[in-house]
Each structure stands twice: as structure tokens, then as C-alpha cells.
Amino acid sequence: MMLEPILKSMHILLVDDNPNNLKVLSQAIQGCGWKILMATDGESAIEQAEYCDPNLILLDVMMPGIDGFEICRRLKANFITKNIPVIFMTALADATDKVKGLEIGAVDYITKPFQKEELIARLKLHLNISHLTHTLEQRVEERTIELTQSLQKLQNTQLQLIQSEKMSTLGQLVAGIGHEINNPIGFISGSCSHIEEYMNDLLRLVNLQQQKLPHPDPEIEELIEEIDLDYLAKDLPKLMESMHQGIDRLKDISLSLRTFARSDILSLVEFQIHEGIDSTLMLLKHRLKDQGDRPTIEVIKKYGMLPLVTCYPGQLNQVFMNLIANAIDALDESNTDRSFEEIKSHPNRITITTSLKELNVEVKIADNGIGMSESVKQKIFDHLFTTKSVGKGTGLGLAIARQIIVEKHGGSIECNSSTEQGTEFVILIPVRQ
């Protein structure tokens, strides 16, 4: 009963080469409230079906030119009309013709001469079925969209939880390491200053003794020769200089750890993007240097003049870490069949370019590795997608990177790549949130 108002708004296409038959059919069903469309040949029927999209087609089998079977085949082969139900009308009693019609897509048969009540009942039945099928398809489509949206929200929430947990854990770990490193660095640095002072005093004393006592005891001369005093006096300052350089390196690493691990998750702060990139490169220096089977990966920095950016520094550093580490992986993969000398003649390079684009900071991280195919490029930001072997990639890095840039900072991240042409990631971050 609830379908009656809906059925009255439906369109039925009547197809028969005999105008009298069309008149009889339309008179038989005119009281049902359906809108009647008519066609007297196959081409006209197909054209009207495409243009008017009727809810049902009542189709005569025996027609000159294109018969009903061929019309039905064409309707079912057409993307626009394939789902319109077709009922054949025929005076034939041969069962094989009915089977043939059903096999090519018809939903029912009405035999001439027809009974008005039977005709209307069959039309109502198939209009009901068509409407319910269409409604069900709509509901399935709507439900699919809802489930897709729910899955996307779930994945985003999962990424946020993973990213927050990683940043929290990483921040605590790195901050702790940085603090632990600082104490011995301070002690060693202070001790080295005293050692250098004591060393210089002792060397002055030895020089003075040599000047005042030009003919020392033979036992002393023997010891001087044994320890090679001249070499020792020249090498000790060099050793102290190396120790100072090592201490400075440790201080840089400690500073990089603290810069990288800044986990200002709850509040936005002003941050110099170059500091984040430099701290990331410092922490990845061990992967960039000569590995024995390949030369050092060259890092070319093309820094522009950037203002301070309002952002979450720890999260941006995580993005830089992921992109640069991925670039190193891609370069190592491209070296599989290349010798040390071949790589040296065509060096591995990572180029980092920064610039100010109106109200956005642009960061480009490019490598000259193997690149990626178009199909892979379309999926790289997908949740859990990875091209790395088991145990080497989670498929979360770039998904989290996109979430940090797009959702957390209102920016954008794009990938430009093609096979054997390297890969470039382009990040845009608003200067002010």
C-alpha cells in the first residue's frame, strides 16, 4: 500500500509497430496513473529509453526491421538502459521463444491477446520489484559511503594515536638521552680544558729543563728516546684538538636530539624550520656517510630566507625524518647493481630546498634514486601501504606524515616521481595557523 503513490509517478514505455495495439494497451492501463510513452520501431524505442529513462518497457517481439529480441539485447548492452526491466509481448506460444527472451534479459512475458487485469497485475508487480531493487541499491550505496567514512575516521584516529604515542615515547626517550649525554659531556669538556692546561705546563717544564740541563743523565736520555719526546710534544696538542672536536660533535648531537624531540603537542609554538631539518640530518648522519659498499650520500641544502613558523615542531621533525630516511632507502635500493666507482661517478644526492611562497613555507625533499611507478605513487599515502619488505616498513610513515601536514597544520604534501627519475616531496606549511 505504501508504494501506490510512488508507482503512480512511474513511466512505462510501450513499443509496438501497430498503432492500434499501442492504443489498446494505453487505454487498458490509463486508469493506473502511469505516464505512458510510445514507440513504433526499434530505433525510436532505444532513443526514448536512453533519453526518458522509463521505469519499465513493454516490448512487442514481432516487429519489422529490429525485432524485440535485438532491441532487448541493445538495451541490456547499454550502460544507461541496462537496468530497465523489459516485459515481452507476443502472440507466440512457442516455449523456446520465451526462454530466449528471458535469457537475453527480459523479466517476464505477456501473451496476446492479454487480459487487462493480468496485464495491470504484472506491470504493478515488476514496477514494485524495480522500485524496491533501486531503493535497496541506494541504501547499499549510502551504507557503503557511511562505512567508508567510518573506516576513514577509524584509520585517522588510529594514526593519531600511533603518532601521539610515538611522539610521546620518542620525546621522553630522546630528552632523557640528551640529558644523560649532557652530564658526561660537561665533565669531559671541563676535564679536557684542565688536561690541556696541565699538558702545556708539563711541556714547558720539559723544554725548560732541556735548555738548563743540556747534558742530562744517560738514563733520562734513554727514556727520552724510548718515548720519542719530540713526537709526543707535537702529537699531544693534535690529540687534544681531536678531543675538543669530538666534544663539539657530541654537543651538536645532544642539541639535535633536543631539537628533534620537541614535543609541543598541546600548543603551537614559533619554530625555525631549518633547525628541524638540520637536527634530522645530524641524527641521520650515520646513514648518509660512506658505508663501505657505497660512497657518502651528498646532501645539498638550498635554504631560502624563512620566517618563524607557528607549528608543532616535534611533529614536523617526524615528517622530515620519515621523508629523508625514505630517500636514503630509495638511494640504497638504486645502488643494488652498481659498483662503488659507478656510484661515485654519478653520486647519490638528496636535495633539500626551502622558500617562502606567499603565506606558506615550501619544503622540497628530492632524491635521484629509482623513483616510483604511477600506480605506486597513487597509493603511497594510503594507510598500511608499503613497498618495503616485511620488517622494514609499516605503511604508516607517509600516512602519518600527511595527517601531520594536512590535518594538524592545514598544509599540503605532494609527491612528484616517475620510474628512474627520482622522487620529490613538496610540503606547504602556513606560516601562521
C-alpha atoms as one frame of an Amber mdcrd trajectory, in Angstrom:
protein
   0.000   0.000   0.000   2.801   2.385   0.790   4.155   2.034  -2.768   0.957
   3.207  -4.507   1.832   6.947  -4.592   5.316   6.118  -5.846   4.023   3.780
  -8.572   1.681   6.469  -9.912   4.653   8.680 -10.771   6.328   5.998 -12.883
   6.893   5.948 -16.661   6.152   2.973 -18.913   7.434   2.741 -22.498   5.142
   0.808 -24.861   6.855  -0.497 -28.015   4.743  -1.962 -30.870   4.801  -1.385
 -34.624   0.967  -1.425 -34.683  -0.579   1.898 -33.574  -3.875   0.164 -32.782
  -2.117  -2.177 -30.362  -0.486   0.820 -28.660  -3.903   2.493 -28.356  -5.461
  -0.616 -26.799  -2.563  -1.004 -24.360  -2.622   2.630 -23.278  -6.392   2.540
 -22.744  -6.073  -0.634 -20.676  -3.613   0.896 -18.220  -4.548   4.583 -18.365
  -6.510   4.440 -15.117  -3.410   3.427 -13.118  -1.910   6.919 -13.228   1.275
   5.906 -15.020   2.811   8.192 -17.614   2.738   6.421 -20.973   5.491   6.728
 -23.601   5.155   5.109 -27.054   7.454   3.937 -29.833   6.594   2.159 -33.112
  10.098   0.968 -34.103  13.278  -0.279 -32.501  15.495   2.783 -33.044  12.876
   5.100 -31.607  12.397   2.764 -28.630  16.128   2.716 -27.809  16.377   6.505
 -28.204  13.422   7.137 -25.871  14.755   4.627 -23.333  18.085   6.497 -23.218
  16.510   9.948 -23.032  13.468   9.389 -20.773  14.753   6.560 -18.547  11.369
   4.759 -18.156  10.727   2.549 -15.138   9.560  -0.352 -17.340   9.409  -1.287
 -21.038   6.565  -3.314 -22.563   8.102  -4.643 -25.792   6.496  -6.457 -28.727
   8.565  -9.358 -30.087   7.411  -9.476 -33.712   8.463  -6.166 -35.284   9.818
  -5.311 -38.747  13.470  -4.264 -39.002  14.871  -4.684 -35.490  12.788  -7.291
 -33.675  12.067  -7.270 -29.957  14.909  -9.666 -29.123  17.515  -7.434 -30.776
  16.069  -4.319 -29.125  16.349  -6.050 -25.736  19.953  -7.079 -26.435  20.898
  -3.488 -27.247  19.112  -2.123 -24.197  20.921  -4.574 -21.920  24.281  -3.800
 -23.551  23.822  -0.067 -22.957  25.116   1.257 -19.600  22.273   3.809 -19.442
  19.392   1.384 -20.102  20.680  -1.992 -18.896  18.778  -1.906 -15.595  15.341
  -1.038 -17.068  13.067  -4.122 -16.722  11.671  -5.417 -20.055   8.441  -7.398
 -20.451   7.886  -9.065 -23.831   4.500  -9.152 -25.550   3.988 -11.999 -28.001
   1.308 -13.991 -29.712   3.670 -16.937 -29.995   3.025 -19.967 -27.832   6.444
 -21.500 -28.518   8.246 -22.009 -25.169  11.670 -21.691 -26.807  10.935 -18.059
 -27.724  10.041 -17.314 -24.113  13.237 -18.936 -22.887  15.226 -16.974 -25.456
  13.714 -13.697 -24.260  14.405 -14.447 -20.611  17.985 -15.445 -21.409  18.742
 -12.088 -23.051  17.426 -10.133 -20.076  13.612  -9.894 -20.099  11.868 -10.194
 -16.735   8.513 -11.555 -17.939   6.209 -12.422 -20.860   2.637 -11.339 -21.628
   0.818 -13.368 -24.290  -1.591 -11.731 -26.742  -4.496 -11.355 -26.527  -3.935
 -10.188 -22.964  -6.333  -9.902 -20.050  -6.491  -6.339 -18.694  -6.371  -7.439
 -15.034  -3.430  -9.761 -15.644  -1.572  -7.039 -17.582  -2.017  -4.469 -14.810
  -1.096  -7.004 -12.102   2.121  -7.972 -13.886   3.056  -4.361 -14.530   2.493
  -3.462 -10.850   4.495  -6.476  -9.736   7.554  -5.587 -11.825   7.312  -1.878
 -11.055   7.274  -2.789  -7.356  10.271  -5.079  -7.801  12.120  -2.417  -9.813
  11.420   0.266  -7.208  12.467  -1.980  -4.313  15.637  -3.002  -6.169  16.522
   0.615  -6.880  15.789   1.610  -3.286  17.899  -1.264  -1.990  20.786  -0.259
  -4.261  20.539   3.313  -2.958  20.551   2.108   0.634  23.510  -0.180  -0.021
  25.368   2.719  -1.670  24.552   5.056   1.238  25.577   2.420   3.755  28.794
   1.782   1.839  29.584   5.501   1.947  28.855   5.576   5.689  31.079   2.549
   6.300  33.855   4.048   4.160  33.656   7.287   6.127  33.652   5.377   9.413
  36.664   3.354   8.294  38.469   6.562   7.310  37.704   8.112  10.703  38.888
   4.939  12.425  42.121   4.936  10.429  42.682   8.637  11.161  42.089   8.041
  14.851  44.464   5.079  14.781  47.132   7.185  13.055  46.659   9.964  15.602
  47.027   7.514  18.470  50.109   5.889  16.930  51.646   9.255  16.097  50.892
  10.713  19.537  52.246   7.625  21.260  55.374   7.654  19.099  55.977  11.340
  19.749  55.362  10.972  23.474  57.642   7.944  23.768  60.258   9.400  21.430
  60.181  12.751  23.214  60.715  11.185  26.622  63.398   8.807  25.335  65.367
  11.398  23.387  65.018  14.046  26.076  66.332  11.517  28.596  69.238  10.555
  26.342  70.045  14.217  25.724  70.055  14.893  29.464  72.235  11.853  30.174
  74.684  12.855  27.429  74.963  16.424  28.705  76.326  15.436  32.103  79.374
  13.432  30.887  79.916  15.947  28.050  80.168  18.746  30.602  82.522  16.711
  32.768  84.751  15.652  29.846  84.776  19.174  28.373  85.807  20.690  31.693
  88.423  17.981  32.295  89.884  18.424  28.809  90.395  22.116  29.457  92.354
  21.299  32.638  94.268  18.467  30.935  95.276  20.793  28.109  96.459  23.365
  30.658  98.417  20.734  32.630  99.887  19.305  29.412 101.103  22.724  28.280
 102.656  23.336  31.711 104.459  19.977  31.653 105.738  20.537  28.108 107.035
  23.975  29.130 108.784  22.368  32.103 110.419  19.714  29.910 111.568  22.357
  27.417 112.987  24.489  30.200 114.839  21.526  31.720 116.318  20.654  28.339
 117.539  24.220  27.971 119.022  24.424  31.501 120.436  20.893  31.507 121.940
  20.336  28.058 123.700  17.156  29.230 121.112  15.097  31.153 121.673  11.817
  32.860 122.112   8.868  30.427 119.075   7.148  31.946 116.951  10.221  31.193
 118.273  10.337  27.647 117.351   6.706  27.202 113.790   7.369  28.381 113.510
  10.425  26.103 114.486   8.262  23.172 112.165   5.456  24.234 109.084   7.674
  24.454 110.094   9.771  21.422 109.678  13.045  23.269 109.769  15.219  20.120
 106.899  13.269  18.521 104.940  13.229  21.795 105.265  17.007  22.153 103.921
  17.520  18.615 101.151  14.888  18.788  99.653  15.732  22.172  98.185  19.097
  21.025  96.729  17.336  17.980  95.090  14.714  20.200  93.622  17.443  22.399
  92.255  19.216  19.328  90.602  15.951  18.174  89.076  15.514  21.625  87.669
  19.051  21.500  86.167  18.310  18.089  84.645  15.104  19.439  83.141  17.018
  22.361  81.719  19.628  19.980  80.232  16.815  17.882  78.590  15.309  20.977
  77.200  18.723  21.892  75.748  19.070  18.371  74.169  15.616  18.628  72.724
  16.429  22.035  71.297  19.713  20.715  69.894  17.914  17.665  68.238  15.324
  19.880  66.567  18.026  21.940  65.554  19.992  18.831  64.222  16.920  17.058
  62.277  15.624  20.056  60.495  18.869  20.839  57.034  17.508  21.565  54.928
  20.654  21.879  51.861  18.530  21.151  49.286  20.562  23.077  50.273  24.030
  21.923  51.573  25.744  18.809  54.951  27.492  19.069  57.138  29.517  16.737
  59.879  27.423  15.174  62.638  27.819  12.611  62.099  25.059  10.038  65.816
  24.938   9.178  66.643  23.915  12.745  64.323  20.924  12.433  65.811  19.830
   9.099  69.386  20.258  10.339  68.704  18.293  13.518  67.192  15.491  11.431
  70.209  15.399   9.121  72.505  15.286  12.164  70.662  12.257  13.547  70.765
  10.522  10.148  74.434  11.335   9.521  75.478   7.751  10.248  73.256   6.560
   7.388  74.450   9.259   4.993  78.172   8.640   5.392  80.355   6.163   3.451
  79.051   2.620   4.069  81.950   0.736   2.506  79.916  -0.538  -0.436  78.807
   2.955  -1.436  80.208   6.498  -1.076  78.703   9.173   1.152  75.254  10.385
   0.078  75.576  14.054  -0.794  73.114  16.414   0.868  72.579  19.689  -0.971
  70.825  22.357   1.076  69.247  25.243  -0.801  67.797  27.232   2.070  65.820
  30.393   1.452  65.074  33.158   3.950  62.305  31.789   6.147  60.354  33.420
   8.964  59.488  31.583  12.167  56.567  29.222  11.592  53.765  28.629  14.094
  53.635  24.837  14.316  54.142  21.680  16.328  57.956  21.291  15.916  58.230
  17.715  17.122  55.629  16.560  14.627  57.197  18.413  11.697  60.582  16.919
  12.584  58.968  13.487  12.475  57.830  14.234   8.892  61.320  15.385   7.873
  62.841  12.274   9.454  60.469   9.981   7.558  60.969  11.650   4.164  64.770
  11.847   4.399  65.032   8.272   5.713  62.822   7.107   2.822  65.092   8.966
   0.386  68.117   7.148   1.831  66.286   3.812   1.460  65.435   4.628  -2.173
  69.051   5.534  -2.946  70.364   2.370  -1.296  67.885   0.354  -3.368  69.075
   2.067  -6.557  72.658   1.030  -5.731  71.899  -2.707  -5.803  73.552  -3.366
  -9.182  76.094  -0.510  -9.151  79.737  -0.651  -8.117  81.388   1.809  -5.730
  83.085   3.571  -8.657  79.857   3.773 -10.669  78.065   5.374  -7.740  80.987
   7.751  -7.207  80.847   8.899 -10.831  77.104   9.535 -10.531  76.718  10.364
  -6.814  73.653   9.718  -4.722  72.118  13.050  -3.798  69.388  14.383  -1.562
  68.445  17.983  -2.288  66.511  19.997   0.286  65.075  23.303  -0.905  63.148
  25.804   1.194  61.428  29.021   0.173  58.620  31.354   1.137  55.530  31.111
  -1.095  53.230  33.997  -0.139  51.914  32.970   3.314  53.352  29.451   3.190
  56.745  27.879   3.730  57.610  25.396   0.970  59.956  22.494   1.690  61.116
  20.220  -1.140  62.969  16.985  -0.357  64.214  15.286  -3.540  66.450  12.301
  -4.300  67.951  10.974  -7.529  67.031   7.370  -6.754  64.962   4.826  -8.667
  61.673   6.749  -8.444  58.327   5.001  -8.491  55.633   3.984 -10.947  52.368
   5.907 -11.283  50.401   3.084  -9.624  52.694   3.104  -6.584  52.663   6.914
  -6.400  48.860   6.881  -6.211  48.973   4.661  -3.083  51.947   5.907  -1.062
  49.843   7.943   1.362  47.364   5.088   1.892  47.021   3.520   5.314  49.309
   0.434   5.669  50.654   0.632   2.090  54.375  -0.060   1.768  56.767  -1.251
  -0.935  59.379  -2.328   1.603  59.982  -5.921   2.610  58.486  -7.465   5.746
  60.032  -5.984   8.871  61.369  -2.888   7.100  58.204  -0.874   6.571  54.894
  -0.446   8.411  52.963   1.516   5.795  52.203   4.186   8.403  55.046   6.682
   7.898  53.668   8.628   4.946  50.070   8.293   6.128  51.091   9.887   9.439
  53.162  12.499   7.574  50.152  13.534   5.513  47.972  13.685   8.607  50.514
  15.906  10.407  50.901  18.279   7.450  47.283  18.402   6.242  45.176  17.939
   9.368  47.454  19.287  12.095  48.945  22.212  10.152  46.427  22.929   7.387
  49.098  22.464   4.727  49.628  20.110   1.814  52.058  17.377   0.817  52.505
  16.096  -2.735  54.769  13.595  -4.422  56.379  14.025  -7.844  58.034  10.885
  -9.159  58.449   8.615 -12.137  60.436   5.452 -12.711  64.220   6.025 -12.864
  63.705   9.789 -12.428  63.942  10.095  -8.647  61.330  11.308  -6.192  60.434
  14.730  -4.824  58.107  15.529  -1.932  56.720  19.061  -1.817  55.385  20.333
   1.518  53.494  23.584   2.058  53.043  24.799   5.645  51.168  28.004   6.542
  53.412  30.475   8.356  50.563  31.205  10.773  47.931  28.746  11.872
